[in-house]
GROMACS .gro file of C-alpha atoms in nm:
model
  193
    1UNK     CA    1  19.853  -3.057  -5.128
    2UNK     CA    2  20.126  -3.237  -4.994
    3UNK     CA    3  20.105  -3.499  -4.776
    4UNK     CA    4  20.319  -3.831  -4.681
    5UNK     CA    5  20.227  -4.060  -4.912
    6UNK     CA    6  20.213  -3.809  -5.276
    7UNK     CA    7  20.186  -3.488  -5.363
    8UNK     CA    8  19.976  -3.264  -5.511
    9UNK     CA    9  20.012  -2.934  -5.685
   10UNK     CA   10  19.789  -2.653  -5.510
   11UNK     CA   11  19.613  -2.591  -5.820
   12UNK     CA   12  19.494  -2.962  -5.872
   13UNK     CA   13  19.181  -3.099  -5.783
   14UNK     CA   14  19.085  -3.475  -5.631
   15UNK     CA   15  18.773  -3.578  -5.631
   16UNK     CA   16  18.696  -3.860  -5.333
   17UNK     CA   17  18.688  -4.123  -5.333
   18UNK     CA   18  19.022  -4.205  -5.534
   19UNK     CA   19  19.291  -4.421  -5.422
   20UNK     CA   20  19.700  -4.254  -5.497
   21UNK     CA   21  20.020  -4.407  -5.429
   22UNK     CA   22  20.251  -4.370  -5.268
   23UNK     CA   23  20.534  -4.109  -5.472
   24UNK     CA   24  20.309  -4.009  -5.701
   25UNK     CA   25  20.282  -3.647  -5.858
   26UNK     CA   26  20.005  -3.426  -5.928
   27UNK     CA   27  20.103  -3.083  -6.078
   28UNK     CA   28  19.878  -2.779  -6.202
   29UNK     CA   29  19.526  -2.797  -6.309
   30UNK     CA   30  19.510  -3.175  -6.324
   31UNK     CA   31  19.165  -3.347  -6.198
   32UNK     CA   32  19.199  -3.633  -6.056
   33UNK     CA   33  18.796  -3.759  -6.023
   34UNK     CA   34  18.656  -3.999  -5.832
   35UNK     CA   35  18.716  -4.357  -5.813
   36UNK     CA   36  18.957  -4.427  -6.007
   37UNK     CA   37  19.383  -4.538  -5.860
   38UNK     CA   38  19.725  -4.499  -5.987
   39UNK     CA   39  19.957  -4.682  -5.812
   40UNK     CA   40  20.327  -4.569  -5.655
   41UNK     CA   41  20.521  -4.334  -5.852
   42UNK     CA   42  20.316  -4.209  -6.097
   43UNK     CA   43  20.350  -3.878  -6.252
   44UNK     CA   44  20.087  -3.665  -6.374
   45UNK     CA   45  20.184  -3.387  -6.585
   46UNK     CA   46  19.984  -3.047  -6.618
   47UNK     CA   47  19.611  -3.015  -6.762
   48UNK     CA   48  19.567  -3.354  -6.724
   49UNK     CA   49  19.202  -3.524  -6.674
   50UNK     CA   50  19.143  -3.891  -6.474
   51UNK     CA   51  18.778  -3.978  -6.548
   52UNK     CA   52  18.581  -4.233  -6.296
   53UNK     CA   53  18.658  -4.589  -6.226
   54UNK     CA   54  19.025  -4.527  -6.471
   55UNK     CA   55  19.294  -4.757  -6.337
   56UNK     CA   56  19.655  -4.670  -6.338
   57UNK     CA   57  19.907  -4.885  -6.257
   58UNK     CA   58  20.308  -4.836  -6.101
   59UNK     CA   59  20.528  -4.573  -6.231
   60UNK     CA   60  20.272  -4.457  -6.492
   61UNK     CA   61  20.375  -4.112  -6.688
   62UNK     CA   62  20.140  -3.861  -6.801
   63UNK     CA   63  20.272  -3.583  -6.949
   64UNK     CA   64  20.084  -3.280  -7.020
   65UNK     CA   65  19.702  -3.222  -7.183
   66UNK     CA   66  19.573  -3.605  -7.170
   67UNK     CA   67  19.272  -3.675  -7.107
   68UNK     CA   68  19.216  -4.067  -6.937
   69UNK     CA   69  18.842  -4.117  -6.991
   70UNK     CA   70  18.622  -4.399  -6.844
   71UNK     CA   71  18.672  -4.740  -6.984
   72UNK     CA   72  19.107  -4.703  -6.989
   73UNK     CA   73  19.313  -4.890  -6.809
   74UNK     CA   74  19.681  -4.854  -6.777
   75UNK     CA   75  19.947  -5.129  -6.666
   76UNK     CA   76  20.263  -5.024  -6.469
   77UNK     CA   77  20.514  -4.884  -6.659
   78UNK     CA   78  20.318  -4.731  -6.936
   79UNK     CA   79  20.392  -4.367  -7.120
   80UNK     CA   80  20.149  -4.129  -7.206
   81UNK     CA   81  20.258  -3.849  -7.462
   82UNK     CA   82  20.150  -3.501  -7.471
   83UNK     CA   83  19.850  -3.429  -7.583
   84UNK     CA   84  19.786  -3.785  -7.680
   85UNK     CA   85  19.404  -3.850  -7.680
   86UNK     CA   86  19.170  -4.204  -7.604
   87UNK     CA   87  18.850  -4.228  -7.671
   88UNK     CA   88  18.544  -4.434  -7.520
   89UNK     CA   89  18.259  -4.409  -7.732
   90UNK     CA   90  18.334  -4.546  -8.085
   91UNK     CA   91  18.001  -4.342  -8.247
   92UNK     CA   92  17.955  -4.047  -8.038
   93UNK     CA   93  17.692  -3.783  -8.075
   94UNK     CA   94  17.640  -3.458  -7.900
   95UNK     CA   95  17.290  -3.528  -7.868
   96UNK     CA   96  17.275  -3.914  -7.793
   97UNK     CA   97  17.395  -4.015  -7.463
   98UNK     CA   98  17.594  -4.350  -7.487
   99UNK     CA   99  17.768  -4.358  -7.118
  100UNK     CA  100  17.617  -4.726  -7.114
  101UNK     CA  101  17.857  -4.792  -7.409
  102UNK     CA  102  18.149  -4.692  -7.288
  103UNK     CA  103  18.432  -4.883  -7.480
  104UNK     CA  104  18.711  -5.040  -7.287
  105UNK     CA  105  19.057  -5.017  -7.385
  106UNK     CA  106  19.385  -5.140  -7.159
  107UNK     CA  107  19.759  -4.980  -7.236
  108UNK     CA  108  19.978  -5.313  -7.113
  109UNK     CA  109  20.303  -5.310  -6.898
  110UNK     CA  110  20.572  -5.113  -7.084
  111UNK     CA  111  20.440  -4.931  -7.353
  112UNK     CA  112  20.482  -4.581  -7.477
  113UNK     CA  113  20.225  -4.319  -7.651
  114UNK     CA  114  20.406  -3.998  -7.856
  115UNK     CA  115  20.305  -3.710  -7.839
  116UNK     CA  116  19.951  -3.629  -8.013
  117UNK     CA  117  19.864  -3.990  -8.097
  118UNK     CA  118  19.498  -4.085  -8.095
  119UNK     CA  119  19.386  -4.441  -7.924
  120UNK     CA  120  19.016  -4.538  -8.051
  121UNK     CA  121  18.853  -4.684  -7.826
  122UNK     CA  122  18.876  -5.041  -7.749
  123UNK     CA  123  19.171  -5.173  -7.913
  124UNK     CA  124  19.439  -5.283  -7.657
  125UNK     CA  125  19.803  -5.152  -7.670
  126UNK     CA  126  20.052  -5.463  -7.630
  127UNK     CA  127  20.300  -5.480  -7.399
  128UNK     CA  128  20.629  -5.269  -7.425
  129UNK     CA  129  20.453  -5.136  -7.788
  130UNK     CA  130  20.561  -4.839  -7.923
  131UNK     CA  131  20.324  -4.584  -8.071
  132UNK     CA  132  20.489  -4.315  -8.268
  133UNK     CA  133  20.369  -3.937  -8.225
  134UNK     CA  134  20.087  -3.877  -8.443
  135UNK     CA  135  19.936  -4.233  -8.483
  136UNK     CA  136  19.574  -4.290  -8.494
  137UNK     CA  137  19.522  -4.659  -8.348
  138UNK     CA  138  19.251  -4.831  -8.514
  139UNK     CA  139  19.309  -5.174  -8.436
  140UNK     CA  140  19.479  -5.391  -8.134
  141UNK     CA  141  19.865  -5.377  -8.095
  142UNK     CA  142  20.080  -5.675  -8.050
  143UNK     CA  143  20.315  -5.658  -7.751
  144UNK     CA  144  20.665  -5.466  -7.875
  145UNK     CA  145  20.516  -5.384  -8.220
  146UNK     CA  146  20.641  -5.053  -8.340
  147UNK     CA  147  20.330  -4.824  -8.468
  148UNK     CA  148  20.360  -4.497  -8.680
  149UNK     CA  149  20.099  -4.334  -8.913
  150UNK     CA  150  19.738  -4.262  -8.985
  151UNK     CA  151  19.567  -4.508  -8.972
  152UNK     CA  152  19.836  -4.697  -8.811
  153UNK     CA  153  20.118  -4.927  -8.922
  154UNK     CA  154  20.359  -5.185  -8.768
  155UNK     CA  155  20.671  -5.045  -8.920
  156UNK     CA  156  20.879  -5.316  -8.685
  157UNK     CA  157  20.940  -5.439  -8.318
  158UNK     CA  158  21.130  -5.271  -8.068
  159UNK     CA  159  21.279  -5.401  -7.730
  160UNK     CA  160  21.179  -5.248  -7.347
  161UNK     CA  161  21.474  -5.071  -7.369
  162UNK     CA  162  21.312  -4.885  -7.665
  163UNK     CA  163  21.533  -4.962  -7.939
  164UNK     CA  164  21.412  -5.127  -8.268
  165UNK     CA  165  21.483  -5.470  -8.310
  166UNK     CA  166  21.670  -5.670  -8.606
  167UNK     CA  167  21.615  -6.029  -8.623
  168UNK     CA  168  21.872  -6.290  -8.794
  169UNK     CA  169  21.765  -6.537  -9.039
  170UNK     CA  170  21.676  -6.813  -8.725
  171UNK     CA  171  21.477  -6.505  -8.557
  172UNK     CA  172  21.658  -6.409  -8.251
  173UNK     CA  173  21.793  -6.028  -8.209
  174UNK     CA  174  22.004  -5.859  -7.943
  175UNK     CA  175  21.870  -5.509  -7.799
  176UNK     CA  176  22.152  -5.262  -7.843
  177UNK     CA  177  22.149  -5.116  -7.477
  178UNK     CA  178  22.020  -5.409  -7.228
  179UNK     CA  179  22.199  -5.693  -7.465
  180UNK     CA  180  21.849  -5.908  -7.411
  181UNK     CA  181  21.739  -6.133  -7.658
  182UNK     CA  182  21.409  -6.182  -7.852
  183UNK     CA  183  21.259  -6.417  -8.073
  184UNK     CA  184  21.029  -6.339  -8.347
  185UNK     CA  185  20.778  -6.646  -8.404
  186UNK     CA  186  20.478  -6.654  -8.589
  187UNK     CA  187  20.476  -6.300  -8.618
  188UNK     CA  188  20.519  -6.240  -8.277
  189UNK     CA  189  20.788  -6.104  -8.042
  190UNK     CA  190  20.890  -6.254  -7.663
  191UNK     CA  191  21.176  -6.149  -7.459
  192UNK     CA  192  21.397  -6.484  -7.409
  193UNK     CA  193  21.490  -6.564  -7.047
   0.00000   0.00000   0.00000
Protein backbone atom coordinates (compact mmCIF):
# COMPACT_ATOMS: atom_id res chain seq x y z
CA UNK A 1 0.00 0.00 0.00
CA UNK A 2 1.45 3.05 -1.00
CA UNK A 3 0.21 6.17 -0.32
CA UNK A 4 1.65 9.94 0.19
CA UNK A 5 2.68 10.02 3.41
CA UNK A 6 4.58 6.04 3.77
CA UNK A 7 4.55 3.06 2.27
CA UNK A 8 3.61 -0.19 2.72
CA UNK A 9 4.60 -3.50 1.28
CA UNK A 10 1.45 -5.40 -0.28
CA UNK A 11 2.00 -8.24 1.91
CA UNK A 12 1.86 -6.18 5.25
CA UNK A 13 -0.94 -5.75 7.38
CA UNK A 14 -2.18 -2.43 9.55
CA UNK A 15 -4.45 -2.76 11.91
CA UNK A 16 -6.59 0.76 12.60
CA UNK A 17 -6.33 2.69 14.36
CA UNK A 18 -2.41 3.34 14.16
CA UNK A 19 -0.81 6.54 13.53
CA UNK A 20 2.59 6.31 10.62
CA UNK A 21 4.79 8.96 9.53
CA UNK A 22 5.49 10.41 7.19
CA UNK A 23 8.64 8.31 5.03
CA UNK A 24 8.25 5.48 6.80
CA UNK A 25 8.60 1.79 5.41
CA UNK A 26 6.67 -1.23 5.83
CA UNK A 27 7.96 -4.29 3.85
CA UNK A 28 6.66 -8.06 3.72
CA UNK A 29 4.67 -9.76 6.31
CA UNK A 30 5.09 -7.08 8.95
CA UNK A 31 1.87 -6.30 11.27
CA UNK A 32 1.56 -3.24 12.22
CA UNK A 33 -1.57 -3.54 15.05
CA UNK A 34 -3.57 -1.17 16.36
CA UNK A 35 -2.80 1.82 18.28
CA UNK A 36 0.35 2.10 18.46
CA UNK A 37 2.81 5.26 16.11
CA UNK A 38 6.18 5.46 14.68
CA UNK A 39 7.07 8.63 13.70
CA UNK A 40 8.76 9.97 10.13
CA UNK A 41 11.22 7.79 8.59
CA UNK A 42 11.05 4.76 10.17
CA UNK A 43 11.90 1.53 8.63
CA UNK A 44 10.41 -1.68 9.31
CA UNK A 45 12.16 -4.60 8.07
CA UNK A 46 10.43 -8.03 7.11
CA UNK A 47 8.46 -10.40 9.67
CA UNK A 48 8.29 -7.81 11.93
CA UNK A 49 5.38 -7.54 14.75
CA UNK A 50 4.10 -3.88 16.42
CA UNK A 51 1.88 -4.94 19.35
CA UNK A 52 -0.92 -2.30 20.75
CA UNK A 53 -0.35 1.02 22.30
CA UNK A 54 3.93 0.47 21.20
CA UNK A 55 5.41 3.89 20.54
CA UNK A 56 8.08 4.50 18.03
CA UNK A 57 9.74 7.46 17.65
CA UNK A 58 11.76 9.38 14.34
CA UNK A 59 13.96 7.46 12.12
CA UNK A 60 13.51 4.21 14.12
CA UNK A 61 15.13 0.90 12.33
CA UNK A 62 13.75 -2.44 12.56
CA UNK A 63 15.37 -4.88 10.82
CA UNK A 64 14.03 -8.21 10.21
CA UNK A 65 12.07 -10.91 12.76
CA UNK A 66 11.46 -8.44 15.90
CA UNK A 67 8.84 -8.61 17.65
CA UNK A 68 7.80 -4.93 19.62
CA UNK A 69 5.34 -6.17 22.25
CA UNK A 70 3.07 -4.01 24.51
CA UNK A 71 4.74 -2.08 27.22
CA UNK A 72 8.05 -0.85 24.65
CA UNK A 73 8.71 2.28 23.81
CA UNK A 74 11.27 3.49 21.41
CA UNK A 75 12.93 7.10 21.20
CA UNK A 76 13.97 8.55 17.76
CA UNK A 77 16.93 7.31 16.49
CA UNK A 78 17.00 3.91 18.01
CA UNK A 79 18.30 0.42 16.19
CA UNK A 80 16.71 -2.70 16.41
CA UNK A 81 18.83 -5.85 15.34
CA UNK A 82 17.64 -8.88 13.69
CA UNK A 83 15.98 -11.10 15.44
CA UNK A 84 16.53 -9.21 18.62
CA UNK A 85 13.69 -10.08 21.11
CA UNK A 86 11.83 -7.83 24.29
CA UNK A 87 9.84 -9.16 26.53
CA UNK A 88 6.80 -7.85 28.73
CA UNK A 89 5.93 -10.23 31.23
CA UNK A 90 8.90 -10.94 33.59
CA UNK A 91 7.14 -14.55 34.90
CA UNK A 92 5.12 -15.74 32.12
CA UNK A 93 3.02 -18.84 32.01
CA UNK A 94 1.13 -20.46 29.24
CA UNK A 95 -1.66 -20.99 31.42
CA UNK A 96 -1.79 -17.74 33.63
CA UNK A 97 -2.84 -14.70 31.90
CA UNK A 98 -0.78 -11.63 33.14
CA UNK A 99 -1.78 -8.87 30.31
CA UNK A 100 -2.52 -6.64 33.51
CA UNK A 101 1.27 -6.97 34.21
CA UNK A 102 2.61 -6.00 31.33
CA UNK A 103 6.22 -4.67 32.07
CA UNK A 104 7.32 -1.42 30.57
CA UNK A 105 10.55 -0.93 29.07
CA UNK A 106 11.78 2.43 26.91
CA UNK A 107 14.93 2.12 24.25
CA UNK A 108 16.22 6.06 24.60
CA UNK A 109 17.34 8.40 21.68
CA UNK A 110 20.34 6.83 19.92
CA UNK A 111 20.82 3.48 20.86
CA UNK A 112 21.51 0.32 19.00
CA UNK A 113 20.34 -3.52 19.60
CA UNK A 114 22.63 -6.44 17.59
CA UNK A 115 21.42 -8.85 16.16
CA UNK A 116 19.71 -11.69 18.47
CA UNK A 117 20.02 -9.76 21.75
CA UNK A 118 17.32 -10.33 24.33
CA UNK A 119 15.80 -7.10 26.37
CA UNK A 120 13.89 -8.41 29.68
CA UNK A 121 11.40 -6.61 30.32
CA UNK A 122 11.50 -3.44 32.13
CA UNK A 123 14.96 -2.34 32.26
CA UNK A 124 15.52 0.87 30.18
CA UNK A 125 18.22 1.10 27.43
CA UNK A 126 20.25 4.52 27.91
CA UNK A 127 20.69 6.83 25.46
CA UNK A 128 23.12 6.27 22.44
CA UNK A 129 23.92 2.61 24.44
CA UNK A 130 25.24 0.01 22.62
CA UNK A 131 24.07 -3.57 23.01
CA UNK A 132 26.25 -6.11 21.40
CA UNK A 133 24.62 -9.11 19.34
CA UNK A 134 23.78 -11.78 21.63
CA UNK A 135 23.30 -9.88 24.99
CA UNK A 136 20.66 -10.80 27.37
CA UNK A 137 19.79 -7.40 29.30
CA UNK A 138 18.97 -8.00 32.77
CA UNK A 139 19.32 -4.80 34.29
CA UNK A 140 18.97 -0.88 33.19
CA UNK A 141 21.66 0.60 30.82
CA UNK A 142 23.37 3.84 31.36
CA UNK A 143 23.25 6.22 28.40
CA UNK A 144 26.49 5.33 25.91
CA UNK A 145 27.43 2.24 28.00
CA UNK A 146 28.76 -0.47 25.79
CA UNK A 147 26.92 -4.00 26.65
CA UNK A 148 28.10 -7.53 25.46
CA UNK A 149 27.39 -10.99 27.04
CA UNK A 150 25.00 -13.20 28.90
CA UNK A 151 23.90 -11.89 31.36
CA UNK A 152 25.17 -8.63 30.30
CA UNK A 153 28.30 -6.54 30.87
CA UNK A 154 29.47 -2.89 30.45
CA UNK A 155 32.65 -3.70 28.64
CA UNK A 156 33.07 0.38 28.06
CA UNK A 157 31.37 3.59 26.59
CA UNK A 158 31.03 4.42 23.14
CA UNK A 159 30.18 7.82 21.40
CA UNK A 160 26.81 8.49 18.92
CA UNK A 161 28.98 8.08 16.28
CA UNK A 162 29.40 4.45 17.50
CA UNK A 163 32.92 4.25 18.26
CA UNK A 164 34.28 3.21 21.73
CA UNK A 165 35.50 5.78 23.82
CA UNK A 166 39.04 6.25 25.68
CA UNK A 167 39.15 8.64 28.42
CA UNK A 168 42.51 10.54 29.64
CA UNK A 169 43.55 10.62 33.13
CA UNK A 170 41.20 14.13 33.76
CA UNK A 171 38.24 12.09 31.94
CA UNK A 172 37.58 13.74 28.71
CA UNK A 173 37.89 11.60 25.27
CA UNK A 174 37.61 12.58 21.61
CA UNK A 175 35.26 10.32 19.29
CA UNK A 176 37.40 9.21 16.38
CA UNK A 177 34.88 10.18 13.51
CA UNK A 178 32.67 13.32 14.80
CA UNK A 179 35.88 14.73 16.95
CA UNK A 180 33.12 15.41 19.96
CA UNK A 181 34.11 15.31 23.33
CA UNK A 182 32.88 13.41 26.46
CA UNK A 183 33.41 13.40 29.98
CA UNK A 184 33.30 10.46 32.16
CA UNK A 185 32.10 11.54 35.83
CA UNK A 186 31.00 9.50 38.48
CA UNK A 187 30.74 6.68 36.32
CA UNK A 188 28.84 8.31 33.89
CA UNK A 189 29.24 9.57 30.30
CA UNK A 190 27.80 13.19 28.74
CA UNK A 191 28.57 14.57 25.42
CA UNK A 192 30.34 18.13 26.16
CA UNK A 193 28.85 21.10 24.27
Amino acid sequence: MKTEEYFAHDSAIIDEPCKIGKGTKIWHFSHIMANCSMGENCNIGQNVVISPDVHLGKNVKVQNNVSIYTGVNCEDDVFLGPSMVFTNVINPRSAVNRKSEYMRTTVRKGASIGANATIVCGNDIGEFAFIGAGAVVVKEIKPYALVVGNPSKQIGWISEFGHRLTFDEKGIALCPESNEKYELKNNLVSKIN
